[in-house]
Structures are given as C-alpha cells and as structure tokens.
Tab-separated table of C-alpha atoms in Angstrom:
chain	number	residue	atom	x	y	z
A	12	UNK	CA	11.900	15.610	2.784
A	13	UNK	CA	8.211	15.545	1.974
A	14	UNK	CA	8.783	16.845	-1.539
A	15	UNK	CA	11.644	14.443	-2.242
A	16	UNK	CA	9.705	11.503	-0.849
A	17	UNK	CA	6.605	12.456	-2.819
A	18	UNK	CA	8.660	12.761	-6.005
A	19	UNK	CA	10.167	9.326	-5.367
A	20	UNK	CA	6.797	7.632	-4.844
A	21	UNK	CA	5.299	9.545	-7.780
A	22	UNK	CA	8.145	8.378	-10.039
A	23	UNK	CA	7.752	4.772	-9.011
A	24	UNK	CA	4.030	4.728	-9.763
A	25	UNK	CA	4.245	6.792	-12.921
A	26	UNK	CA	6.735	4.256	-14.319
A	27	UNK	CA	4.213	1.581	-13.332
A	28	UNK	CA	1.531	3.358	-15.388
A	29	UNK	CA	3.854	3.786	-18.346
A	30	UNK	CA	4.611	0.063	-18.292
A	31	UNK	CA	0.939	-0.746	-18.875
A	32	UNK	CA	0.081	1.452	-21.836
A	33	UNK	CA	-3.051	-0.566	-22.509
A	34	UNK	CA	-4.542	0.327	-19.130
A	35	UNK	CA	-3.496	3.927	-19.706
A	36	UNK	CA	-5.647	4.166	-22.857
A	37	UNK	CA	-8.406	1.824	-21.759
A	38	UNK	CA	-9.625	4.305	-19.158
A	39	UNK	CA	-10.762	6.696	-21.902
A	40	UNK	CA	-12.942	4.037	-23.517
A	41	UNK	CA	-16.137	4.561	-21.542
A	42	UNK	CA	-16.342	8.348	-21.899
A	43	UNK	CA	-15.289	7.963	-25.530
A	44	UNK	CA	-18.239	5.649	-26.173
A	45	UNK	CA	-20.557	8.219	-24.608
A	46	UNK	CA	-19.019	10.838	-26.846
A	47	UNK	CA	-19.501	8.763	-29.984
A	48	UNK	CA	-22.893	7.180	-29.406
A	49	UNK	CA	-24.604	9.511	-26.932
A	50	UNK	CA	-23.201	12.897	-27.961
A	51	UNK	CA	-24.832	13.003	-31.407
A	52	UNK	CA	-28.274	12.473	-29.816
A	53	UNK	CA	-27.999	15.831	-28.086
A	54	UNK	CA	-26.957	18.068	-30.965
A	55	UNK	CA	-30.439	19.372	-31.800
A	56	UNK	CA	-31.972	19.254	-28.338
A	57	UNK	CA	-32.602	22.422	-26.329
A	58	UNK	CA	-30.298	21.980	-23.299
A	59	UNK	CA	-30.907	25.429	-21.916
A	60	UNK	CA	-27.336	26.666	-21.760
A	61	UNK	CA	-25.282	28.885	-23.991
A	62	UNK	CA	-23.167	27.253	-26.670
A	63	UNK	CA	-23.521	23.900	-28.391
A	64	UNK	CA	-24.529	20.572	-26.881
A	65	UNK	CA	-20.843	19.530	-26.956
A	66	UNK	CA	-20.023	22.366	-24.563
A	67	UNK	CA	-22.551	20.843	-22.159
A	68	UNK	CA	-21.678	17.188	-22.629
A	69	UNK	CA	-17.862	17.253	-22.710
A	70	UNK	CA	-17.443	18.886	-19.261
A	71	UNK	CA	-19.720	16.179	-17.856
A	72	UNK	CA	-17.743	13.419	-19.551
A	73	UNK	CA	-14.463	14.834	-18.239
A	74	UNK	CA	-15.711	14.696	-14.668
A	75	UNK	CA	-17.236	11.281	-15.273
A	76	UNK	CA	-13.797	10.092	-16.367
A	77	UNK	CA	-12.346	11.375	-13.104
A	78	UNK	CA	-15.230	10.102	-10.995
A	79	UNK	CA	-15.157	6.513	-12.206
A	80	UNK	CA	-11.436	6.259	-12.795
A	81	UNK	CA	-10.141	7.720	-9.561
A	82	UNK	CA	-12.791	6.099	-7.365
A	83	UNK	CA	-11.478	2.680	-8.317
A	84	UNK	CA	-7.824	3.636	-7.792
A	85	UNK	CA	-7.888	1.801	-4.464
A	86	UNK	CA	-7.889	-1.587	-6.206
A	87	UNK	CA	-4.149	-1.143	-6.748
A	88	UNK	CA	-3.635	-0.687	-3.003
A	89	UNK	CA	-5.539	-3.881	-2.248
A	90	UNK	CA	-3.252	-5.775	-4.630
A	91	UNK	CA	-0.123	-4.179	-3.189
A	92	UNK	CA	-1.293	-4.893	0.314
A	93	UNK	CA	-1.419	-8.605	-0.465
A	94	UNK	CA	2.002	-8.447	-2.140
A	95	UNK	CA	3.400	-6.849	1.018
A	96	UNK	CA	4.528	-3.748	-0.885
A	97	UNK	CA	2.496	-1.358	1.289
A	98	UNK	CA	4.015	-2.672	4.530
A	99	UNK	CA	7.499	-2.814	3.071
A	100	UNK	CA	7.269	0.914	2.362
A	101	UNK	CA	5.666	1.715	5.695
A	102	UNK	CA	8.572	0.209	7.669
A	103	UNK	CA	10.978	2.644	5.991
A	104	UNK	CA	11.346	6.218	7.283
A	105	UNK	CA	9.555	7.591	4.182
A	106	UNK	CA	6.927	10.243	4.936
A	107	UNK	CA	3.442	8.783	5.368
A	108	UNK	CA	1.926	11.760	3.583
A	109	UNK	CA	4.294	11.181	0.643
A	110	UNK	CA	3.158	7.547	0.370
A	111	UNK	CA	-0.333	8.879	-0.290
A	112	UNK	CA	0.492	12.054	-2.230
A	113	UNK	CA	2.934	10.368	-4.633
A	114	UNK	CA	0.278	7.872	-5.697
A	115	UNK	CA	-2.522	10.421	-5.793
A	116	UNK	CA	-0.510	12.745	-8.024
A	117	UNK	CA	0.198	9.833	-10.344
A	118	UNK	CA	-3.572	9.296	-10.640
A	119	UNK	CA	-4.086	12.991	-11.356
A	120	UNK	CA	-1.439	12.848	-14.099
A	121	UNK	CA	-2.978	9.799	-15.714
A	122	UNK	CA	-6.509	11.208	-15.679
A	123	UNK	CA	-5.524	14.616	-16.960
A	124	UNK	CA	-3.704	12.833	-19.798
A	125	UNK	CA	-6.849	10.841	-20.540
A	126	UNK	CA	-8.898	14.035	-20.337
A	127	UNK	CA	-6.674	15.570	-23.021
A	128	UNK	CA	-7.290	12.565	-25.283
A	129	UNK	CA	-11.014	12.864	-24.694
A	130	UNK	CA	-11.065	16.565	-25.552
A	131	UNK	CA	-9.071	15.898	-28.740
A	132	UNK	CA	-11.658	13.309	-29.755
A	133	UNK	CA	-14.433	15.770	-28.915
A	134	UNK	CA	-12.825	18.421	-31.117
A	135	UNK	CA	-13.030	15.964	-33.987
A	136	UNK	CA	-16.711	15.376	-33.179
A	137	UNK	CA	-17.518	19.095	-33.335
A	138	UNK	CA	-16.642	20.620	-29.948
A	139	UNK	CA	-15.540	24.260	-30.104
A	140	UNK	CA	-14.529	25.872	-26.817
A	141	UNK	CA	-12.098	28.619	-25.718
A	142	UNK	CA	-8.626	27.403	-24.735
A	143	UNK	CA	-8.594	28.961	-21.208
A	144	UNK	CA	-11.920	27.270	-20.520
A	145	UNK	CA	-10.562	23.912	-21.664
A	146	UNK	CA	-7.501	24.346	-19.415
A	147	UNK	CA	-9.736	25.220	-16.459
A	148	UNK	CA	-11.599	21.992	-17.168
A	149	UNK	CA	-8.342	20.011	-16.893
A	150	UNK	CA	-7.566	21.718	-13.573
A	151	UNK	CA	-10.938	20.578	-12.213
A	152	UNK	CA	-10.299	17.025	-13.421
A	153	UNK	CA	-6.923	17.102	-11.614
A	154	UNK	CA	-8.413	18.346	-8.337
A	155	UNK	CA	-11.303	15.893	-8.505
A	156	UNK	CA	-8.992	12.922	-9.100
A	157	UNK	CA	-6.702	13.953	-6.229
A	158	UNK	CA	-9.738	14.005	-3.922
A	159	UNK	CA	-11.361	10.805	-5.091
A	160	UNK	CA	-8.125	8.810	-5.309
A	161	UNK	CA	-7.276	9.808	-1.710
A	162	UNK	CA	-10.650	8.611	-0.487
A	163	UNK	CA	-10.427	5.485	-2.603
A	164	UNK	CA	-7.021	4.561	-1.152
A	165	UNK	CA	-8.343	5.161	2.356
A	166	UNK	CA	-11.366	2.955	1.691
A	167	UNK	CA	-9.160	0.227	0.187
A	168	UNK	CA	-7.023	0.092	3.325
A	169	UNK	CA	-10.177	-0.177	5.404
A	170	UNK	CA	-12.089	-2.868	3.529
A	171	UNK	CA	-9.154	-5.002	2.441
A	172	UNK	CA	-10.846	-7.325	-0.065
A	173	UNK	CA	-11.737	-6.577	-3.692
A	174	UNK	CA	-15.070	-8.339	-3.112
A	175	UNK	CA	-16.087	-5.637	-0.656
A	176	UNK	CA	-14.326	-2.767	-2.353
A	177	UNK	CA	-15.897	-2.998	-5.834
A	178	UNK	CA	-19.558	-3.005	-4.745
A	179	UNK	CA	-18.917	-0.307	-2.139
A	180	UNK	CA	-17.407	2.046	-4.710
A	181	UNK	CA	-20.109	1.292	-7.274
A	182	UNK	CA	-22.844	1.980	-4.744
A	183	UNK	CA	-21.337	5.397	-4.095
A	184	UNK	CA	-20.365	6.497	-7.602
A	185	UNK	CA	-23.493	5.595	-9.575
A	186	UNK	CA	-25.890	7.860	-7.622
A	187	UNK	CA	-23.207	10.546	-7.563
A	188	UNK	CA	-22.983	10.471	-11.344
A	189	UNK	CA	-26.751	10.524	-11.875
A	190	UNK	CA	-27.445	13.204	-9.294
A	191	UNK	CA	-24.698	15.591	-10.306
A	192	UNK	CA	-26.011	16.060	-13.837
A	193	UNK	CA	-22.889	14.895	-15.591
A	194	UNK	CA	-24.815	13.667	-18.629
A	195	UNK	CA	-27.474	16.372	-18.889
A	196	UNK	CA	-27.932	19.581	-16.920
A	197	UNK	CA	-30.091	19.079	-13.831
A	198	UNK	CA	-31.974	22.304	-14.612
A	199	UNK	CA	-33.817	20.330	-17.308
A	200	UNK	CA	-35.445	18.123	-14.708
A	201	UNK	CA	-38.185	18.618	-12.122
A	202	UNK	CA	-37.522	21.010	-9.268
A	203	UNK	CA	-37.037	18.271	-6.586
A	204	UNK	CA	-34.286	16.614	-8.612
A	205	UNK	CA	-32.517	19.907	-9.151
A	206	UNK	CA	-32.677	20.670	-5.422
A	207	UNK	CA	-31.483	17.170	-4.501
A	208	UNK	CA	-28.525	17.457	-6.837
A	209	UNK	CA	-27.245	20.482	-4.949
A	210	UNK	CA	-26.345	18.114	-2.095
A	211	UNK	CA	-23.896	16.311	-4.389
A	212	UNK	CA	-20.537	18.113	-4.516
A	213	UNK	CA	-19.841	17.190	-8.156
A	214	UNK	CA	-22.854	19.240	-9.230
A	215	UNK	CA	-20.870	22.400	-8.439
A	216	UNK	CA	-17.843	21.182	-10.332
A	217	UNK	CA	-19.733	20.319	-13.488
A	218	UNK	CA	-21.582	23.654	-13.451
A	219	UNK	CA	-18.245	25.459	-13.157
A	220	UNK	CA	-16.625	23.553	-16.018
A	221	UNK	CA	-19.694	24.108	-18.234
A	222	UNK	CA	-19.339	27.842	-17.628
A	223	UNK	CA	-15.639	27.652	-18.453
A	224	UNK	CA	-16.406	25.858	-21.733
A	225	UNK	CA	-18.566	28.763	-22.903
A	226	UNK	CA	-15.961	31.338	-21.866
A	227	UNK	CA	-17.790	32.598	-18.746
A	228	UNK	CA	-15.107	32.715	-16.060
A	229	UNK	CA	-16.304	35.235	-13.475
A	230	UNK	CA	-19.548	33.565	-12.523
A	231	UNK	CA	-21.219	32.367	-9.381
A	232	UNK	CA	-20.944	28.790	-10.649
A	233	UNK	CA	-17.193	29.196	-11.053
A	234	UNK	CA	-16.844	30.541	-7.511
A	235	UNK	CA	-18.867	27.747	-5.933
A	236	UNK	CA	-17.200	25.110	-8.101
A	237	UNK	CA	-13.731	26.253	-7.101
A	238	UNK	CA	-14.580	26.473	-3.403
A	239	UNK	CA	-16.218	23.031	-3.363
A	240	UNK	CA	-13.380	21.404	-5.353
A	241	UNK	CA	-10.650	22.841	-3.121
A	242	UNK	CA	-12.473	22.069	0.140
A	243	UNK	CA	-13.228	18.551	-1.025
A	244	UNK	CA	-9.570	17.998	-1.945
A	245	UNK	CA	-8.316	19.255	1.446
A	246	UNK	CA	-10.825	17.099	3.283
A	247	UNK	CA	-10.093	13.991	1.199
A	248	UNK	CA	-6.304	14.245	1.500
A	249	UNK	CA	-6.622	14.764	5.260
A	250	UNK	CA	-8.785	11.670	5.620
A	251	UNK	CA	-6.481	9.701	3.323
A	252	UNK	CA	-3.323	10.601	5.226
A	253	UNK	CA	-4.908	9.825	8.557
A	254	UNK	CA	-5.881	6.367	7.369
A	255	UNK	CA	-2.458	5.800	5.766
A	256	UNK	CA	-0.786	6.762	9.013
A	257	UNK	CA	-2.761	4.474	11.268
A	258	UNK	CA	-3.922	1.616	9.060
A	259	UNK	CA	-2.395	-1.769	9.539
A	260	UNK	CA	-5.091	-3.723	11.241
B	3	UNK	CA	21.731	-3.659	27.498
B	4	UNK	CA	19.232	-5.706	25.476
B	5	UNK	CA	18.637	-4.601	21.888
B	6	UNK	CA	14.925	-5.341	22.160
B	7	UNK	CA	12.916	-5.251	25.329
B	8	UNK	CA	9.161	-5.532	25.401
B	9	UNK	CA	6.895	-5.623	28.422
B	10	UNK	CA	3.250	-6.543	28.327
B	11	UNK	CA	3.009	-5.846	24.602
B	12	UNK	CA	-0.610	-6.375	23.567
B	13	UNK	CA	-2.865	-5.889	20.574
B	14	UNK	CA	-6.612	-6.263	20.483
B	15	UNK	CA	-8.423	-6.023	17.162
B	16	UNK	CA	-11.951	-4.684	17.051
B	17	UNK	CA	-13.924	-6.894	14.692
B	18	UNK	CA	-17.584	-7.174	13.786
B	19	UNK	CA	-17.843	-10.142	16.116
B	20	UNK	CA	-16.337	-8.284	19.039
B	21	UNK	CA	-12.764	-7.741	20.214
B	22	UNK	CA	-10.079	-10.321	19.326
B	23	UNK	CA	-6.989	-10.428	21.509
B	24	UNK	CA	-4.328	-11.360	18.946
B	25	UNK	CA	-1.535	-10.644	21.419
B	26	UNK	CA	-2.499	-10.612	25.082
B	27	UNK	CA	0.800	-9.854	26.748
B	28	UNK	CA	4.281	-10.489	25.403
B	29	UNK	CA	7.441	-9.899	27.413
B	30	UNK	CA	10.589	-10.199	25.371
B	31	UNK	CA	14.283	-9.502	25.878
B	32	UNK	CA	16.715	-9.960	23.017
B	33	UNK	CA	20.469	-9.503	23.361
B	34	UNK	CA	22.547	-7.845	20.705
B	35	UNK	CA	23.798	-10.280	18.078
B	36	UNK	CA	21.348	-12.974	19.098
B	37	UNK	CA	19.321	-15.104	16.708
B	38	UNK	CA	15.946	-15.473	18.345
B	39	UNK	CA	13.329	-17.920	17.095
B	40	UNK	CA	9.664	-17.164	17.715
B	41	UNK	CA	7.740	-20.395	17.630
B	42	UNK	CA	4.067	-21.023	18.025
B	43	UNK	CA	0.944	-22.478	16.455
B	44	UNK	CA	-0.912	-20.559	13.728
B	45	UNK	CA	-2.751	-17.628	15.222
B	46	UNK	CA	-0.529	-17.555	18.324
B	47	UNK	CA	0.312	-13.895	17.716
B	48	UNK	CA	3.801	-14.175	16.195
B	49	UNK	CA	3.135	-12.019	13.145
B	50	UNK	CA	1.185	-9.452	15.164
B	51	UNK	CA	4.109	-9.196	17.581
B	52	UNK	CA	6.545	-8.570	14.714
B	53	UNK	CA	4.224	-6.021	13.146
B	54	UNK	CA	4.093	-4.120	16.434
B	55	UNK	CA	7.872	-4.231	16.925
B	56	UNK	CA	8.374	-2.827	13.405
B	57	UNK	CA	5.882	0.063	13.903
B	58	UNK	CA	3.381	-1.325	11.369
B	59	UNK	CA	0.769	-1.805	14.033
B	60	UNK	CA	0.240	0.322	17.127
B	61	UNK	CA	0.115	-1.765	20.320
B	62	UNK	CA	-3.051	-1.430	22.399
B	63	UNK	CA	-1.067	-2.155	25.547
B	64	UNK	CA	2.443	-2.458	26.926
B	65	UNK	CA	5.687	-0.882	25.792
B	66	UNK	CA	8.835	-1.809	23.913
B	67	UNK	CA	12.168	-0.372	22.818
B	68	UNK	CA	14.154	-1.444	19.771
B	69	UNK	CA	17.850	-0.504	19.783
B	70	UNK	CA	17.141	2.243	22.285
B	71	UNK	CA	14.162	3.723	20.449
B	72	UNK	CA	10.775	3.667	22.099
B	73	UNK	CA	8.025	2.170	19.955
B	74	UNK	CA	5.372	4.640	21.094
B	75	UNK	CA	7.338	7.884	21.247
B	76	UNK	CA	9.975	7.382	18.530
B	77	UNK	CA	8.611	5.153	15.758
B	78	UNK	CA	10.790	6.973	13.199
B	79	UNK	CA	13.867	5.998	15.212
B	80	UNK	CA	12.722	2.372	15.279
B	81	UNK	CA	12.244	2.416	11.501
B	82	UNK	CA	15.823	3.608	10.998
B	83	UNK	CA	17.319	0.705	12.952
B	84	UNK	CA	15.199	-2.251	11.955
B	85	UNK	CA	14.574	-4.213	8.799
B	86	UNK	CA	11.481	-6.333	8.213
B	87	UNK	CA	10.588	-9.042	5.746
B	88	UNK	CA	6.928	-9.997	5.809
B	89	UNK	CA	5.822	-13.518	5.037
B	90	UNK	CA	4.501	-12.332	1.700
B	91	UNK	CA	7.740	-10.464	0.936
B	92	UNK	CA	7.327	-6.946	-0.367
B	93	UNK	CA	8.276	-6.516	-3.990
B	94	UNK	CA	6.183	-5.689	-7.031
B	95	UNK	CA	6.484	-8.641	-9.454
B	96	UNK	CA	6.434	-6.271	-12.455
B	97	UNK	CA	9.482	-4.287	-11.355
B	98	UNK	CA	13.107	-5.290	-11.928
B	99	UNK	CA	15.396	-6.315	-9.088
B	100	UNK	CA	17.614	-3.307	-9.749
B	101	UNK	CA	14.773	-0.791	-9.662
B	102	UNK	CA	13.336	-2.232	-6.437
B	103	UNK	CA	16.739	-2.157	-4.723
B	104	UNK	CA	17.459	1.411	-5.830
B	105	UNK	CA	13.974	2.612	-4.805
B	106	UNK	CA	14.434	0.986	-1.422
B	107	UNK	CA	17.715	2.855	-0.960
B	108	UNK	CA	15.934	6.093	-1.830
B	109	UNK	CA	13.130	5.280	0.639
B	110	UNK	CA	15.896	5.050	3.255
B	111	UNK	CA	16.920	8.531	2.114
B	112	UNK	CA	20.165	7.623	0.362
B	113	UNK	CA	21.219	10.104	-2.343
B	114	UNK	CA	20.619	8.749	-5.832
B	115	UNK	CA	24.209	7.782	-6.680
B	116	UNK	CA	24.642	6.111	-3.300
B	117	UNK	CA	21.377	4.213	-3.731
B	118	UNK	CA	22.583	2.811	-7.060
B	119	UNK	CA	25.888	1.833	-5.463
B	120	UNK	CA	24.145	0.246	-2.480
B	121	UNK	CA	21.915	-1.785	-4.801
B	122	UNK	CA	25.024	-3.272	-6.431
B	123	UNK	CA	26.612	-4.033	-3.052
B	124	UNK	CA	23.468	-5.763	-1.823
B	125	UNK	CA	23.131	-7.703	-5.070
B	126	UNK	CA	26.727	-8.879	-4.715
B	127	UNK	CA	26.331	-9.853	-1.054
B	128	UNK	CA	23.145	-11.806	-1.687
B	129	UNK	CA	24.033	-13.401	-5.010
B	130	UNK	CA	21.611	-11.336	-7.076
B	131	UNK	CA	24.089	-9.656	-9.421
B	132	UNK	CA	23.149	-11.812	-12.417
B	133	UNK	CA	19.463	-11.157	-11.769
B	134	UNK	CA	19.519	-7.374	-11.500
B	135	UNK	CA	17.634	-6.778	-14.729
B	136	UNK	CA	15.099	-9.513	-14.225
B	137	UNK	CA	11.582	-8.726	-13.053
B	138	UNK	CA	10.972	-9.756	-9.451
B	139	UNK	CA	8.080	-11.937	-10.621
B	140	UNK	CA	10.463	-14.030	-12.733
B	141	UNK	CA	12.671	-15.051	-9.788
B	142	UNK	CA	12.568	-18.468	-8.114
B	143	UNK	CA	11.294	-18.746	-4.530
B	144	UNK	CA	14.793	-18.758	-3.057
B	145	UNK	CA	15.932	-15.833	-5.224
B	146	UNK	CA	12.785	-13.891	-4.239
B	147	UNK	CA	13.549	-14.423	-0.576
B	148	UNK	CA	17.120	-13.217	-1.042
B	149	UNK	CA	15.776	-10.111	-2.758
B	150	UNK	CA	13.307	-9.500	0.089
B	151	UNK	CA	16.145	-9.766	2.600
B	152	UNK	CA	18.442	-7.566	0.516
B	153	UNK	CA	15.718	-4.888	0.576
B	154	UNK	CA	15.496	-5.119	4.363
B	155	UNK	CA	19.297	-4.808	4.718
B	156	UNK	CA	19.543	-1.604	2.676
B	157	UNK	CA	20.228	0.614	5.691
B	158	UNK	CA	22.449	-1.819	7.681
B	159	UNK	CA	19.750	-2.403	10.318
B	160	UNK	CA	20.765	-3.397	13.839
B	161	UNK	CA	17.781	-5.721	14.068
B	162	UNK	CA	16.312	-7.820	11.277
B	163	UNK	CA	12.800	-9.249	11.640
B	164	UNK	CA	11.968	-12.186	9.394
B	165	UNK	CA	8.427	-13.570	9.326
B	166	UNK	CA	8.513	-17.214	8.259
B	167	UNK	CA	11.468	-16.634	5.938
B	168	UNK	CA	11.788	-20.223	4.707
B	169	UNK	CA	8.133	-21.162	4.231
B	170	UNK	CA	7.739	-22.583	0.740
B	171	UNK	CA	11.452	-22.857	-0.003
B	172	UNK	CA	13.131	-26.041	-1.231
B	173	UNK	CA	15.676	-27.676	1.124
B	174	UNK	CA	18.674	-26.225	-0.713
B	175	UNK	CA	17.315	-22.679	-0.564
B	176	UNK	CA	16.461	-23.146	3.113
B	177	UNK	CA	20.011	-24.186	3.904
B	178	UNK	CA	21.305	-21.143	1.963
B	179	UNK	CA	19.031	-18.893	3.946
B	180	UNK	CA	20.198	-20.343	7.254
B	181	UNK	CA	23.799	-19.671	6.187
B	182	UNK	CA	22.859	-16.133	5.240
B	183	UNK	CA	21.257	-15.439	8.617
B	184	UNK	CA	24.304	-16.819	10.472
B	185	UNK	CA	26.652	-14.835	8.252
B	186	UNK	CA	24.733	-11.622	8.965
B	187	UNK	CA	25.075	-12.176	12.667
B	188	UNK	CA	28.717	-13.249	12.533
B	189	UNK	CA	29.937	-10.580	10.131
B	190	UNK	CA	27.715	-7.602	10.906
B	191	UNK	CA	26.575	-8.405	14.418
B	192	UNK	CA	22.968	-8.098	13.262
B	193	UNK	CA	20.355	-9.272	15.728
B	194	UNK	CA	17.823	-11.506	13.972
B	195	UNK	CA	14.313	-12.255	15.184
B	196	UNK	CA	12.550	-14.833	13.050
B	197	UNK	CA	9.306	-16.743	13.258
B	198	UNK	CA	9.080	-20.254	11.993
B	199	UNK	CA	6.928	-23.345	12.003
B	200	UNK	CA	9.859	-25.632	11.278
B	201	UNK	CA	11.244	-27.092	14.451
B	202	UNK	CA	14.433	-28.328	12.776
B	203	UNK	CA	15.012	-24.766	11.652
B	204	UNK	CA	14.476	-23.404	15.150
B	205	UNK	CA	16.764	-26.073	16.542
B	206	UNK	CA	19.548	-25.499	14.035
B	207	UNK	CA	19.448	-21.735	13.664
B	208	UNK	CA	18.216	-20.039	16.811
B	209	UNK	CA	20.374	-19.334	19.847
B	210	UNK	CA	17.256	-19.039	21.905
B	211	UNK	CA	13.592	-19.807	21.392
B	212	UNK	CA	10.506	-18.026	22.562
B	213	UNK	CA	7.391	-20.123	22.347
B	214	UNK	CA	4.268	-18.049	21.900
B	215	UNK	CA	0.847	-19.532	22.477
B	216	UNK	CA	-2.556	-17.825	22.663
B	217	UNK	CA	-1.024	-14.376	22.532
B	218	UNK	CA	1.477	-14.767	25.326
B	219	UNK	CA	4.918	-16.263	25.972
B	220	UNK	CA	4.535	-19.899	27.029
B	221	UNK	CA	8.233	-20.672	27.496
B	222	UNK	CA	11.647	-19.489	26.513
B	223	UNK	CA	15.224	-20.700	26.595
B	224	UNK	CA	17.847	-22.411	24.475
B	225	UNK	CA	16.541	-25.354	22.441
B	226	UNK	CA	18.294	-27.852	24.747
B	227	UNK	CA	17.075	-26.211	27.947
B	228	UNK	CA	13.499	-26.324	26.643
B	229	UNK	CA	13.826	-29.988	25.676
B	230	UNK	CA	15.181	-30.866	29.096
B	231	UNK	CA	12.556	-28.951	30.989
B	232	UNK	CA	9.389	-29.613	28.966
B	233	UNK	CA	10.252	-32.602	26.763
B	234	UNK	CA	11.567	-34.645	29.691
B	235	UNK	CA	15.193	-35.090	28.534
B	236	UNK	CA	17.885	-33.396	26.526
B	237	UNK	CA	17.344	-36.065	23.859
B	238	UNK	CA	13.657	-35.242	23.493
B	239	UNK	CA	12.714	-33.852	20.117
B	240	UNK	CA	11.667	-30.260	19.864
B	241	UNK	CA	8.399	-31.602	18.479
B	242	UNK	CA	7.648	-33.402	21.758
B	243	UNK	CA	8.633	-30.305	23.680
B	244	UNK	CA	6.388	-28.134	21.557
B	245	UNK	CA	3.377	-30.403	21.975
B	246	UNK	CA	3.983	-30.673	25.719
B	247	UNK	CA	3.960	-26.890	25.908
B	248	UNK	CA	1.082	-25.944	23.676
B	249	UNK	CA	-0.958	-29.098	23.662
B	250	UNK	CA	-0.894	-29.151	19.866
B	251	UNK	CA	1.367	-29.863	16.948
B	252	UNK	CA	3.361	-26.964	15.571
B	253	UNK	CA	1.454	-26.505	12.327
B	254	UNK	CA	-1.702	-28.342	11.327
B	255	UNK	CA	-1.048	-29.474	7.766
B	256	UNK	CA	-4.275	-28.038	6.375
B	257	UNK	CA	-4.179	-24.631	8.034
B	258	UNK	CA	-3.418	-21.707	5.781
B	259	UNK	CA	-0.957	-19.222	7.232
B	260	UNK	CA	-2.785	-16.357	8.861
B	261	UNK	CA	-1.395	-12.868	8.629
B	262	UNK	CA	-2.810	-10.306	10.990
C-alpha cells in the first residue's frame, strides 16, 4: 500500500514538474552563475585540499543547489493548501506517509537532475573528477533534498502564509550556507569559525563530497558525512510525517 | 440507526492570542438518506464541524460516528465512507479533468483500469464528458463545482459533505447543483450534509436544518417547524427566523468567508 501510494503521489508531482520545464531548468541558474563568475576566481588560489579548485567548489555548489532549492519546496504546499488540494487528498484513505514521501522523492529527482546539469557545465569549465566520486556526490544531493524538502513541507503546513514562510526559510538557510563552507573550505578561516561550522550538519556533507571528488572514499570525512546525512534524513522525514498526519489547524 | 451521530463535538484552536473555541459543543443526528442543511453566521463553526466529521481535524472534545465508524478510533473507516468538497474545491488548475478524476480513483485504491473506467462514469453522470481533456483551471464556476463533486463521489460514499457548494455560482448553476444533490439522494440514497448562507437554498433543498451559532447548535428542525417556532408563523421567512435565532443576519455582505 505504502509503495503504491507513494508511487502514485510521486507520479502526479513528477508530471507537474515536467509540465513546467522552465522552472525545472531555472533552479540551476544560481549555482551556474557561481560556477561561471565565481569559479574562475579560485583557480590559482591555494585552497588547501588535494586536486583543483573545481574539485573544491563544485561539491559546495551541488549542496548549495539542494539547500536553497529543497528548503523552498514548501511554497508549493502553501499554494495547494489554498487550492484545497492538500485536504482533498487527506480525506481519501491514501497513506499519510505516502503524501509526504511521494512529493519529497519528486524533489530529490528534480534536484539530482539539476545536479547532473551543473556537473556537465562544470566539466566544460575544467572540472576533472573520478566517476564514482561524482556519483557519490549525487547520492548526497538526493539525501539532502529528501531531508530539507520534508522539513520545508512541515514548516509550510505550520506557518500557512507565503509572507511568513519566505523570510523564515531565508533566515535559516543563509547562515547554514555561510557556516558550512559551501563556497570555500572552512579550514581556510580562523579557528573559531572552523569550530562553529562543525555545529552545522551540512559541513559534514560538503567535506564528504569534497573527499569523493578527489577519489578518497574511505576517509573519516566520508564516514561522518554519511552518518550525518542519513540521521538527518531519518529525523526530517519523521518530523515531516508527524506534521502531515496531524496538521489541519 | 442514524448515519451520523455526534455528541459534544468540540474544537479549540491554540492561537498566539490565546485559545479560540471554534466549536464549543455540537450534537448532531443525521438519518440515512437525509439532506441536512447547516446554517449559521460566518465564524459559527460550520466548516470546523465538517472538517472534524471528515477526519481533517481532530476534535478536542466529544465523539462522533459516521456510518458506523468512530471518528477517534477508526478515521480510516470514516474516510472510506464519506466524501468531502471544501469551499475552495480541491483540484489543481493546471491538471486536466481526466487526470484529476483518475488520480482520485487511484487515491481511493482502485486498480488503474477501474480508475479510468470510473472517471468516465463520473464524467458522464456529472456532465463532464466533453470537458475531460480540459485543464481544471479553464472550467466555469459551475463546471468546477461539478468536477469537485465528481471527485468526492469516486468511491460511492454513504455520506457527502459539501461546504458552501453554491457560493459564487450563477442562478442556473445553482439550480443544477440542487437537482444534482436531490438526484444523489433519490437514486443512490446518499446522505448529504451541506453548509450554506443562502436561506432560499436551505429552504428549498434541505429536509432538515441545523442552525449553528457561536460554536453550538442553536436550533434544529424542518424549515417550516423552525419558522413556526422562532419566526412566529409558518408564513414567516427563514430570514426572520434566522435573525430571531442568532440576533444577526445570515451573512454580512462585506464579510469574507472564513475557513478554519
């Protein structure tokens, strides 16, 4: 039942994404601009890691794509709430978990697709990275978007208006992006900033993907990154389902 | 054996400005095959009551059964036997009528081929056949309402809840909708609970009225019994009766509909 229901909801929302091709491509624009106009600034700088500056920047941009994209996924729920679509589905016997999972998996599909486009553009700019590492990077993007989209949907059902939702998400994502070292490795900065960034879960993810992009798979970073990403996903989906089950006020 | 019975149904919302008692205590008994009109001023608790009876909102007090299923212990059972059309409807304007109807069938766990078949049946019954490939957003108000109701009838529900089904419809579409509701009851024996602000609608359509005011039932009975008792005579208008009961007109012209 759960799998069938999830597949049904997933199909509905994937068709929705395919209907708006513009939105599908537009999501890549911001990270693409970083790639084009920020990436070249880094090529001759000492970033401290192995490999080229692209192997440091692209993992950060991939997670940035997931962070900003998936965090705003809840806007769609706010719209559907006002159209009555959310309630119409909730009065049917469909599994509550499927209502969340179907949508969340759609988000993961869309963002992994955008991540592929971004990596193709990066290859043209000069990125060279091992294929398994690149695939690991996509897996992290998928897990991150599942987590963030779940939380975003839960928040959207709680706050109800786009006027509250937008600022709330911005206030959370901006510091997350800066503190996790998505743009530049935190090890370049002062000690206090590096320490502070270890309290931000995305720090572990970006470190893991950077290792993957230089072909280092059995590292401490990879272990921590995987553990944090999986735990975060379990926690986020649990919170999301709980809110989906009880929300309605 | 009543198809719906509710006792002391209540819902309090916790807001930043303290608790709001949207529904204080509603007792309700609806017989099978009855068309029941819920009437009341804006904010009286009509929508909240429907949302509780359809499992969308957990009551904070009281109990109710719908077609033998207990709201608190068997919400899945309630969902299988009732259909609900919210005031806003419930379709995505970008999606075609056919796709919405088929998806709805699948949400009610029909196998794919059966869902496609059911969509065609519903379209035929509700005069949507010509519109199957049109986007829901391109339908007229009356067509949209028929689609919303078709969606709610997918699983042959025993009880159909309609929240202000004719608000915003032109007179012709309203008359069509009244006919549809009567036909559902006469042909399928469906029990219909609807809220409305239109007293002529309540008078013409409902077998029995329940007047809700300030979160509780203020009066109930057939339209003529209510007129006799509260309006002073059987010839009193329902408007007079309503004002006598609630101390206000049925719907202040400037008030936006509130959905809670």
